[in-house]
Tab-separated table of C-alpha atoms in Angstrom:
chain	number	residue	atom	x	y	z
A	1	MET	CA	99.677	47.160	-34.425
A	2	SER	CA	97.460	44.712	-32.559
A	3	GLU	CA	98.480	41.113	-32.108
A	4	TRP	CA	95.851	38.402	-32.549
A	5	LYS	CA	96.679	34.923	-31.354
A	6	LYS	CA	95.052	31.558	-30.819
A	7	VAL	CA	94.449	30.672	-27.162
A	8	LYS	CA	92.397	28.228	-25.170
A	9	ILE	CA	89.678	29.707	-23.005
A	10	GLY	CA	91.256	27.773	-20.155
A	11	ASP	CA	94.308	30.040	-20.476
A	12	PHE	CA	92.365	32.883	-18.857
A	13	LEU	CA	89.472	31.108	-17.074
A	14	THR	CA	89.941	28.721	-14.143
A	15	GLU	CA	87.011	26.602	-13.045
A	16	ARG	CA	86.063	26.968	-9.410
A	17	GLU	CA	85.722	23.374	-8.324
A	18	GLY	CA	83.485	21.857	-5.688
A	19	ARG	CA	80.213	19.963	-5.924
A	20	TYR	CA	77.628	19.595	-3.189
A	21	LYS	CA	74.497	17.584	-2.558
A	22	PRO	CA	71.431	19.836	-2.264
A	23	ASP	CA	71.065	18.981	1.450
A	24	ASP	CA	74.748	19.530	2.289
A	25	LYS	CA	75.071	21.634	5.458
A	26	LYS	CA	77.996	23.550	3.940
A	27	ILE	CA	75.648	25.321	1.532
A	28	ALA	CA	72.468	25.393	3.650
A	29	LYS	CA	72.792	29.075	4.574
A	30	TYR	CA	73.194	30.320	1.023
A	31	LYS	CA	70.493	31.445	-1.380
A	32	ARG	CA	70.264	29.945	-4.851
A	33	LEU	CA	70.953	31.412	-8.264
A	34	ASP	CA	67.664	30.765	-10.038
A	35	LYS	CA	68.646	31.932	-13.537
A	36	ILE	CA	70.740	34.308	-15.599
A	37	ASP	CA	68.593	36.051	-18.189
A	38	PHE	CA	69.823	36.862	-21.691
A	39	SER	CA	70.836	40.367	-20.629
A	40	GLY	CA	73.203	38.867	-18.056
A	41	THR	CA	71.080	39.722	-14.996
A	42	ILE	CA	71.208	37.216	-12.130
A	43	HIS	CA	67.928	36.215	-10.425
A	44	ILE	CA	68.115	34.794	-6.889
A	45	SER	CA	65.618	32.345	-5.405
A	46	ASP	CA	64.840	30.447	-2.207
A	47	LYS	CA	63.296	27.552	-4.119
A	48	PRO	CA	64.674	24.116	-3.181
A	49	THR	CA	66.112	21.739	-5.760
A	50	LYS	CA	67.075	18.070	-5.937
A	51	THR	CA	69.980	18.766	-8.297
A	52	ASP	CA	73.624	18.790	-7.172
A	53	MET	CA	75.017	22.253	-6.510
A	54	ILE	CA	78.107	24.415	-6.925
A	55	LEU	CA	79.114	27.601	-5.097
A	56	VAL	CA	79.484	30.953	-6.840
A	57	TYR	CA	81.678	33.506	-5.068
A	58	PRO	CA	81.573	37.318	-5.381
A	59	GLY	CA	83.544	38.376	-8.442
A	60	ASP	CA	83.212	34.990	-10.184
A	61	LEU	CA	82.312	34.731	-13.847
A	62	VAL	CA	79.226	32.491	-13.920
A	63	ILE	CA	77.854	30.846	-17.045
A	64	SER	CA	74.627	29.041	-17.898
A	65	GLY	CA	75.574	25.861	-19.699
A	66	ILE	CA	72.247	25.832	-21.515
A	67	ASN	CA	72.031	29.461	-22.633
A	68	VAL	CA	75.595	30.792	-22.678
A	69	ALA	CA	75.467	31.560	-26.426
A	70	LYS	CA	72.290	33.627	-25.850
A	71	GLY	CA	74.003	35.885	-23.346
A	72	ALA	CA	73.432	34.060	-20.039
A	73	VAL	CA	76.887	34.923	-18.702
A	74	THR	CA	77.809	37.524	-16.091
A	75	VAL	CA	79.952	38.385	-13.081
A	76	TYR	CA	78.344	37.726	-9.732
A	77	GLN	CA	78.384	40.993	-7.774
A	78	GLY	CA	76.841	39.844	-4.478
A	79	ASN	CA	78.370	40.182	-1.023
A	80	GLU	CA	78.307	36.494	-0.124
A	81	PRO	CA	78.381	33.218	-2.072
A	82	VAL	CA	75.279	31.759	-3.667
A	83	CYS	CA	74.483	28.218	-4.754
A	84	ALA	CA	73.788	27.236	-8.324
A	85	THR	CA	72.823	23.924	-9.873
A	86	ILE	CA	75.387	22.023	-11.927
A	87	HIS	CA	73.699	23.393	-15.057
A	88	TYR	CA	75.864	26.439	-14.309
A	89	SER	CA	79.633	26.722	-14.017
A	90	THR	CA	81.710	29.383	-12.284
A	91	TYR	CA	85.215	30.656	-13.008
A	92	ILE	CA	88.009	32.870	-11.780
A	93	PHE	CA	89.191	34.974	-14.716
A	94	ASP	CA	92.614	36.418	-15.394
A	95	ASN	CA	92.044	40.089	-16.219
A	96	THR	CA	95.649	40.493	-17.352
A	97	LYS	CA	94.826	38.363	-20.378
A	98	VAL	CA	91.205	39.093	-21.143
A	99	ASP	CA	88.883	42.051	-20.751
A	100	LEU	CA	85.734	40.770	-19.093
A	101	ASP	CA	83.369	42.867	-21.211
A	102	TYR	CA	85.189	41.668	-24.321
A	103	PHE	CA	84.607	38.047	-23.325
A	104	LYS	CA	80.936	38.689	-22.472
A	105	TYR	CA	80.374	40.175	-25.931
A	106	PHE	CA	82.395	37.393	-27.519
A	107	VAL	CA	80.211	34.567	-26.163
A	108	LYS	CA	77.171	36.205	-27.820
A	109	SER	CA	78.941	36.482	-31.176
A	110	PRO	CA	78.854	34.298	-34.301
A	111	ALA	CA	82.575	33.678	-33.692
A	112	PHE	CA	81.818	31.856	-30.430
A	113	VAL	CA	78.958	29.879	-31.953
A	114	SER	CA	81.240	28.896	-34.854
A	115	ALA	CA	83.946	27.708	-32.437
A	116	LEU	CA	81.368	25.609	-30.548
A	117	GLN	CA	80.053	24.063	-33.765
A	118	LYS	CA	83.558	23.099	-34.914
A	119	GLN	CA	85.074	21.916	-31.653
A	120	VAL	CA	82.214	20.588	-29.487
A	121	LYS	CA	80.232	17.535	-30.449
A	122	GLY	CA	76.611	18.638	-30.690
A	123	GLY	CA	77.594	22.328	-30.979
A	124	ILE	CA	75.312	24.870	-29.315
A	125	LYS	CA	72.687	22.160	-28.659
A	126	THR	CA	75.076	20.666	-26.098
A	127	GLU	CA	74.873	21.852	-22.502
A	128	ILE	CA	78.200	23.650	-22.275
A	129	LYS	CA	80.195	22.465	-19.261
A	130	PRO	CA	83.763	23.343	-18.238
A	131	LYS	CA	85.069	20.286	-20.112
A	132	HIS	CA	83.665	21.824	-23.309
A	133	LEU	CA	84.431	25.476	-22.627
A	134	LEU	CA	87.974	25.464	-21.239
A	135	PRO	CA	89.672	23.530	-24.099
A	136	LEU	CA	87.890	25.683	-26.707
A	137	GLU	CA	90.388	27.434	-28.990
A	138	ILE	CA	89.606	31.004	-30.015
A	139	ILE	CA	91.503	33.896	-31.568
A	140	ILE	CA	91.757	37.081	-29.510
A	141	PRO	CA	93.806	40.287	-29.762
A	142	ASP	CA	96.018	41.809	-27.094
A	143	LEU	CA	94.372	43.472	-24.116
A	144	PRO	CA	94.506	47.097	-25.371
A	145	THR	CA	92.849	46.039	-28.626
A	146	GLN	CA	90.173	44.127	-26.706
A	147	GLN	CA	89.367	47.285	-24.786
A	148	LYS	CA	89.154	49.350	-27.985
A	149	ILE	CA	86.784	46.783	-29.483
A	150	VAL	CA	84.617	46.912	-26.354
A	151	GLY	CA	84.380	50.704	-26.655
A	152	ARG	CA	83.423	50.502	-30.316
A	153	ILE	CA	80.788	47.820	-29.674
A	154	ALA	CA	79.319	49.759	-26.736
A	155	SER	CA	78.970	52.874	-28.881
A	156	GLN	CA	77.228	51.004	-31.678
A	157	LEU	CA	74.974	49.077	-29.310
A	158	GLN	CA	73.594	52.250	-27.760
A	159	LYS	CA	71.553	52.720	-30.927
A	160	THR	CA	70.233	49.133	-30.971
A	161	GLU	CA	69.439	49.305	-27.258
A	162	GLN	CA	67.366	52.425	-27.859
A	163	LEU	CA	65.527	50.623	-30.644
A	164	SER	CA	64.938	47.663	-28.333
A	165	LEU	CA	63.465	49.939	-25.658
A	166	GLU	CA	61.132	51.507	-28.203
A	167	ILE	CA	60.066	48.073	-29.462
A	168	GLU	CA	59.307	46.880	-25.920
A	169	SER	CA	57.207	49.996	-25.386
A	170	GLN	CA	55.325	49.308	-28.641
A	171	LYS	CA	54.712	45.693	-27.601
A	172	ARG	CA	53.228	46.823	-24.286
A	173	TYR	CA	51.046	49.358	-26.069
A	174	VAL	CA	49.688	46.815	-28.566
A	175	LYS	CA	49.072	44.254	-25.817
A	176	GLN	CA	47.085	46.855	-23.893
A	177	LEU	CA	45.222	47.833	-27.067
A	178	ARG	CA	44.138	44.214	-27.542
A	179	GLN	CA	42.896	44.077	-23.964
A	180	ASN	CA	41.058	47.384	-24.346
A	181	ILE	CA	39.212	46.067	-27.408
A	182	LEU	CA	38.069	42.923	-25.585
A	183	GLN	CA	36.934	44.919	-22.567
A	184	ALA	CA	35.104	47.458	-24.731
A	185	ALA	CA	33.355	44.550	-26.444
A	186	ILE	CA	31.835	43.112	-23.257
A	187	GLU	CA	30.835	46.580	-22.032
A	188	GLY	CA	28.846	47.164	-25.223
A	189	LYS	CA	30.984	50.105	-26.348
A	190	LEU	CA	31.792	48.621	-29.761
A	191	THR	CA	28.113	48.316	-30.646
A	192	ALA	CA	26.725	51.531	-29.170
A	193	ASP	CA	25.825	52.912	-32.613
A	194	TRP	CA	24.377	49.558	-33.673
A	195	ARG	CA	21.976	49.575	-30.704
A	196	LYS	CA	20.634	52.992	-31.737
A	197	GLN	CA	19.476	51.369	-34.981
A	198	ASN	CA	18.351	48.146	-33.271
A	199	PRO	CA	16.539	48.898	-29.988
A	200	VAL	CA	15.467	46.267	-27.475
A	201	ARG	CA	12.462	44.162	-28.497
A	202	LYS	CA	11.074	42.627	-25.316
A	203	GLY	CA	10.416	38.898	-25.546
A	204	ASN	CA	12.522	38.469	-28.694
A	205	PRO	CA	15.811	36.642	-27.862
A	206	ASP	CA	17.417	38.163	-30.957
A	207	TYR	CA	17.097	41.627	-29.384
A	208	ASP	CA	16.445	40.956	-25.676
A	209	ALA	CA	18.925	39.086	-23.459
A	210	GLU	CA	16.303	38.395	-20.774
A	211	ALA	CA	14.223	36.450	-23.307
A	212	LEU	CA	17.375	34.681	-24.522
A	213	PHE	CA	18.249	33.701	-20.955
A	214	GLU	CA	14.776	32.301	-20.340
A	215	GLN	CA	15.031	30.263	-23.534
A	216	ILE	CA	18.383	28.815	-22.412
A	217	GLN	CA	17.048	27.984	-18.939
A	218	LYS	CA	14.195	25.919	-20.388
A	219	GLU	CA	16.772	23.814	-22.222
A	220	ARG	CA	19.175	23.723	-19.264
A	221	ASN	CA	16.537	22.543	-16.790
A	222	LYS	CA	16.164	19.306	-18.746
A	223	ASP	CA	19.633	18.271	-17.504
A	224	LYS	CA	19.499	17.120	-13.874
A	225	ARG	CA	23.304	17.420	-13.553
A	226	GLN	CA	23.061	21.217	-13.630
A	227	LYS	CA	23.545	22.941	-10.291
A	228	VAL	CA	21.787	26.017	-8.947
A	229	LEU	CA	24.337	28.814	-8.948
A	230	PRO	CA	24.436	31.752	-6.507
A	231	PRO	CA	22.730	34.966	-7.623
A	232	ILE	CA	24.962	37.745	-8.927
A	233	THR	CA	25.440	40.481	-6.347
A	234	ALA	CA	25.702	44.219	-6.971
A	235	GLU	CA	29.310	44.157	-5.722
A	236	GLU	CA	30.277	41.691	-8.475
A	237	LYS	CA	29.010	43.989	-11.230
A	238	THR	CA	32.080	46.159	-11.650
A	239	PHE	CA	30.779	47.990	-14.724
A	240	GLU	CA	27.442	48.927	-16.280
A	241	ILE	CA	26.038	46.946	-19.203
A	242	PRO	CA	23.615	48.278	-21.839
A	243	GLU	CA	19.842	48.052	-21.641
A	244	GLY	CA	18.675	44.743	-23.068
A	245	TRP	CA	21.757	42.848	-21.788
A	246	LYS	CA	21.872	40.576	-18.740
A	247	TRP	CA	24.554	39.514	-16.267
A	248	VAL	CA	24.760	35.705	-16.118
A	249	ARG	CA	27.090	33.062	-14.771
A	250	LEU	CA	28.830	30.846	-17.318
A	251	GLY	CA	27.371	27.761	-15.680
A	252	GLU	CA	23.887	29.070	-16.488
A	253	VAL	CA	24.473	29.147	-20.245
A	254	ILE	CA	26.459	25.965	-20.903
A	255	LYS	CA	25.126	22.531	-21.781
A	256	GLU	CA	26.804	20.609	-18.960
A	257	PRO	CA	29.049	21.357	-15.959
A	258	PRO	CA	32.751	21.907	-16.773
A	259	ARG	CA	34.814	18.728	-16.605
A	260	ASN	CA	38.521	18.026	-16.130
A	261	GLY	CA	40.330	15.849	-18.664
A	262	TYR	CA	42.261	12.598	-18.343
A	263	SER	CA	46.054	12.214	-18.445
A	264	PRO	CA	47.367	8.704	-19.076
A	265	LYS	CA	51.132	8.251	-19.397
A	266	ALA	CA	52.547	9.554	-22.680
A	267	VAL	CA	54.835	7.480	-24.923
A	268	ASP	CA	57.626	8.528	-27.282
A	269	PHE	CA	56.335	6.619	-30.311
A	270	GLU	CA	53.373	7.188	-32.606
A	271	THR	CA	50.033	5.622	-31.674
A	272	PRO	CA	46.417	6.144	-32.809
A	273	ILE	CA	45.583	8.032	-29.585
A	274	LYS	CA	46.574	11.704	-29.356
A	275	THR	CA	46.127	13.885	-26.306
A	276	LEU	CA	46.647	17.641	-26.205
A	277	LYS	CA	49.332	19.514	-24.286
A	278	LEU	CA	48.703	22.727	-22.383
A	279	GLY	CA	50.385	24.589	-25.239
A	280	ALA	CA	47.387	23.805	-27.445
A	281	VAL	CA	45.452	26.468	-25.508
A	282	THR	CA	48.037	28.796	-23.944
A	283	TYR	CA	47.764	31.619	-26.481
A	284	GLY	CA	43.970	31.689	-26.618
A	285	VAL	CA	43.785	30.051	-30.068
A	286	PHE	CA	43.705	26.286	-30.551
A	287	ASP	CA	47.046	24.885	-31.771
A	288	PRO	CA	46.631	21.375	-33.282
A	289	ASN	CA	50.408	20.806	-33.270
A	290	GLU	CA	50.627	20.681	-29.471
A	291	TYR	CA	49.933	17.037	-28.649
A	292	LYS	CA	51.543	13.777	-27.541
A	293	PHE	CA	50.773	10.097	-27.997
A	294	ILE	CA	49.476	7.600	-25.448
A	295	ASN	CA	49.440	3.828	-25.656
A	296	GLU	CA	46.116	3.007	-24.061
A	297	GLU	CA	42.720	1.875	-25.319
A	298	ILE	CA	40.217	4.723	-24.906
A	299	PRO	CA	36.589	4.023	-25.915
A	300	GLN	CA	35.245	6.380	-28.574
A	301	ASP	CA	32.348	7.318	-26.301
A	302	ALA	CA	34.659	8.321	-23.409
A	303	TYR	CA	34.034	11.813	-22.015
A	304	CYS	CA	37.644	12.924	-22.637
A	305	TRP	CA	37.330	12.973	-26.449
A	306	LEU	CA	36.821	16.417	-27.951
A	307	LYS	CA	34.197	17.586	-30.414
A	308	ASN	CA	34.472	20.539	-32.754
A	309	GLY	CA	33.381	23.724	-30.978
A	310	ASP	CA	34.256	22.553	-27.453
A	311	PHE	CA	35.782	25.123	-25.126
A	312	LEU	CA	39.068	24.228	-23.445
A	313	ILE	CA	40.239	26.226	-20.447
A	314	GLU	CA	43.542	25.934	-18.588
A	315	ARG	CA	42.699	24.963	-15.041
A	316	SER	CA	46.347	24.946	-13.990
A	317	ASN	CA	49.415	26.776	-15.257
A	318	SER	CA	51.587	29.703	-14.216
A	319	ILE	CA	49.419	32.533	-12.913
A	320	GLU	CA	49.478	34.591	-16.121
A	321	TYR	CA	47.982	31.696	-18.106
A	322	VAL	CA	45.594	29.991	-15.699
A	323	GLY	CA	42.045	30.411	-17.023
A	324	ILE	CA	43.118	31.083	-20.624
A	325	CYS	CA	40.721	29.363	-23.023
A	326	ALA	CA	40.463	28.409	-26.676
A	327	ILE	CA	37.796	26.903	-28.927
A	328	TYR	CA	38.659	23.442	-30.211
A	329	THR	CA	38.533	23.476	-34.016
A	330	GLY	CA	39.692	19.932	-34.796
A	331	LYS	CA	37.757	16.896	-35.911
A	332	ASP	CA	35.420	15.074	-33.542
A	333	ASN	CA	37.279	12.415	-31.519
A	334	GLU	CA	40.650	13.339	-33.041
A	335	PHE	CA	42.138	14.477	-29.713
A	336	MET	CA	41.681	13.766	-26.033
A	337	TYR	CA	42.252	16.522	-23.508
A	338	PRO	CA	44.419	16.214	-20.356
A	339	ASP	CA	43.719	16.737	-16.681
A	340	LEU	CA	45.288	20.227	-16.675
A	341	LEU	CA	42.562	21.361	-19.064
A	342	MET	CA	38.847	21.675	-18.466
A	343	ARG	CA	36.142	21.344	-21.113
A	344	PHE	CA	32.705	22.843	-21.421
A	345	ARG	CA	30.098	23.220	-24.190
A	346	THR	CA	27.882	26.251	-24.692
A	347	GLN	CA	24.243	26.206	-25.690
A	348	ASP	CA	23.900	26.140	-29.491
A	349	VAL	CA	22.002	29.431	-29.633
A	350	LEU	CA	24.992	31.386	-28.282
A	351	SER	CA	27.886	32.759	-30.318
A	352	LYS	CA	30.941	30.761	-29.300
A	353	LYS	CA	33.185	33.570	-30.472
A	354	TYR	CA	31.400	36.059	-28.218
A	355	ILE	CA	31.763	33.788	-25.172
A	356	HIS	CA	35.439	33.357	-26.075
A	357	THR	CA	35.854	37.149	-26.258
A	358	ALA	CA	34.244	37.562	-22.840
A	359	LEU	CA	36.426	34.913	-21.195
A	360	LEU	CA	39.637	36.472	-22.576
A	361	SER	CA	38.649	40.003	-21.513
A	362	PRO	CA	40.525	41.765	-18.679
A	363	PHE	CA	37.399	41.424	-16.518
A	364	ASN	CA	37.514	37.623	-16.621
A	365	ARG	CA	41.321	37.339	-16.743
A	366	SER	CA	41.396	39.228	-13.444
A	367	TYR	CA	38.730	36.915	-12.023
A	368	PHE	CA	40.597	33.715	-12.906
A	369	MET	CA	43.971	34.980	-11.719
A	370	SER	CA	42.560	36.122	-8.373
A	371	SER	CA	40.591	32.870	-7.942
A	372	ALA	CA	43.524	30.519	-8.632
A	373	LYS	CA	44.586	28.548	-5.569
A	374	GLY	CA	48.033	27.235	-4.758
A	375	ALA	CA	51.607	28.501	-4.996
A	376	GLN	CA	51.630	31.516	-7.317
A	377	LYS	CA	55.152	30.752	-8.571
A	378	THR	CA	54.379	27.165	-9.575
A	379	MET	CA	51.028	25.878	-10.843
A	380	PRO	CA	48.006	27.557	-9.213
A	381	LYS	CA	44.659	26.002	-10.085
A	382	ILE	CA	41.039	26.879	-10.688
A	383	ASN	CA	38.253	24.325	-10.270
A	384	GLN	CA	34.920	23.582	-11.939
A	385	GLU	CA	33.022	25.714	-9.432
A	386	CYS	CA	35.209	28.703	-10.239
A	387	VAL	CA	34.590	28.308	-13.978
A	388	ALA	CA	30.843	27.770	-13.563
A	389	ASN	CA	30.595	30.936	-11.441
A	390	THR	CA	32.401	33.092	-14.010
A	391	MET	CA	30.278	36.130	-14.875
A	392	ILE	CA	29.402	36.978	-18.478
A	393	PRO	CA	27.641	40.123	-19.739
A	394	LEU	CA	25.093	38.494	-22.049
A	395	PRO	CA	23.904	40.501	-25.094
A	396	PRO	CA	20.969	39.447	-27.309
A	397	ILE	CA	21.750	36.955	-30.099
A	398	ILE	CA	22.033	39.400	-33.007
A	399	GLU	CA	24.200	41.798	-31.023
A	400	GLN	CA	26.591	38.963	-30.095
A	401	GLU	CA	27.200	38.467	-33.797
A	402	GLU	CA	27.726	42.207	-34.331
A	403	ILE	CA	30.190	42.352	-31.418
A	404	VAL	CA	32.215	39.479	-32.872
A	405	GLU	CA	32.367	41.236	-36.238
A	406	GLN	CA	33.574	44.464	-34.608
A	407	VAL	CA	36.166	42.655	-32.457
A	408	GLU	CA	37.569	40.761	-35.436
A	409	LYS	CA	37.834	44.001	-37.439
A	410	HIS	CA	39.734	45.801	-34.680
A	411	LEU	CA	41.960	42.815	-33.903
A	412	ARG	CA	43.019	42.561	-37.543
A	413	THR	CA	44.544	46.009	-37.093
A	414	VAL	CA	46.217	44.876	-33.867
A	415	SER	CA	47.642	41.798	-35.605
A	416	TYR	CA	49.037	43.993	-38.360
A	417	LEU	CA	50.763	46.192	-35.754
A	418	GLU	CA	52.112	43.094	-33.962
A	419	ASN	CA	53.596	41.787	-37.213
A	420	GLN	CA	55.234	45.157	-37.883
A	421	ILE	CA	56.741	45.211	-34.402
A	422	ALA	CA	57.976	41.621	-34.756
A	423	GLU	CA	59.738	42.546	-37.990
A	424	ARG	CA	61.426	45.524	-36.323
A	425	GLU	CA	62.447	43.326	-33.396
A	426	GLN	CA	64.017	40.767	-35.713
A	427	LEU	CA	65.840	43.516	-37.592
A	428	THR	CA	67.238	44.886	-34.316
A	429	LYS	CA	68.490	41.428	-33.326
A	430	SER	CA	70.113	41.083	-36.734
A	431	LEU	CA	71.860	44.443	-36.282
A	432	PHE	CA	73.225	43.246	-32.948
A	433	GLN	CA	74.681	40.125	-34.582
A	434	ILE	CA	76.129	42.171	-37.453
A	435	ILE	CA	77.905	44.429	-34.954
A	436	LEU	CA	79.394	41.432	-33.137
A	437	LYS	CA	80.337	39.676	-36.367
A	438	GLU	CA	82.271	42.711	-37.588
A	439	ALA	CA	83.993	43.067	-34.196
A	440	PHE	CA	85.186	39.464	-33.884
A	441	TYR	CA	86.013	38.615	-37.503
A	442	MET	CA	88.803	41.187	-37.932
């Protein structure tokens, strides 16, 4: 019969002490532990830091103080020590008292979260340091029973892991499907049948993009701020567009040159002035909940106020997001936009939703990502010239509207699939927690 008893985690874990300044010569030769992901995988980096450091030795149990309850705990298996910031802690464990795999499962379980909530002020919201972890009292069985529990959990988790792999595959498929729809839209494939019923009518901007372009240029030439952009070369045209369409540069069909925003210092109290965060644009759809307050007088006629229908594009972010854009759908002068965003306004005759589709397509995502300058692992940037030179396959006016209708129809199906996958993913996570709850509440 198994014996369960109350112990302190410090009875089988011993903190490896030692703290170093980031420029200490004793640690200069070692690489740095960048993060432990939720699967327990360690990621190593050469990036410098200004935070104090600890040393992690081969065979040490290392824990992320911020994400330990999400699974950011593992044994370091390297051949030489690595540094880690003091947001991590490292331990020597006594394997005569605890099975390592048992403990790694335990810290992901409701039992561990419950112990944190009861015994640590602030619970799981607290950054868990050795002073919190080691005195923590938990109930564990004897070592043979721990090993039996590990075997039972591993067997049950094989099924959930297979489900997780299938879900990840489905997520990749749906993401690619979304991209395929956007690319098909700007290549004219979604409206091929429509064009058979609506042939080109030369000189009519509703059915002839060349006439539409000429109409836009007459309006654009009234603005002396507009620059002459380089002609589009044959090498830049990476795919064929239908008859009656025209390749253009974005700067040739917008009202004014793109302009960076303004970023005064934010405050932590409510004021009448709200400025957007990058997160308001990051997912390609405007999010009005992503903002902060500033305590500064900004005239209502200042350029940095937004108007409904403005385009916002991320000029700086991590490489996978730089160049992402969204259409502002708030009230006029309700929000300012910051320096990390860029704004432009299209000519009224164009379909904003079509331009948005084109800018989010794989063709333009590839352009922005390859054009971004600066460190790829930090915050690469694009500038106004890059945005103005973006190429757009321009359909006639009526076909733009038809394309938008087709895209929205297909994307509704994609959204339905995404919701179904999200539900399955949540169910799989719930199964994982049920397995752990049953294992550690015996």
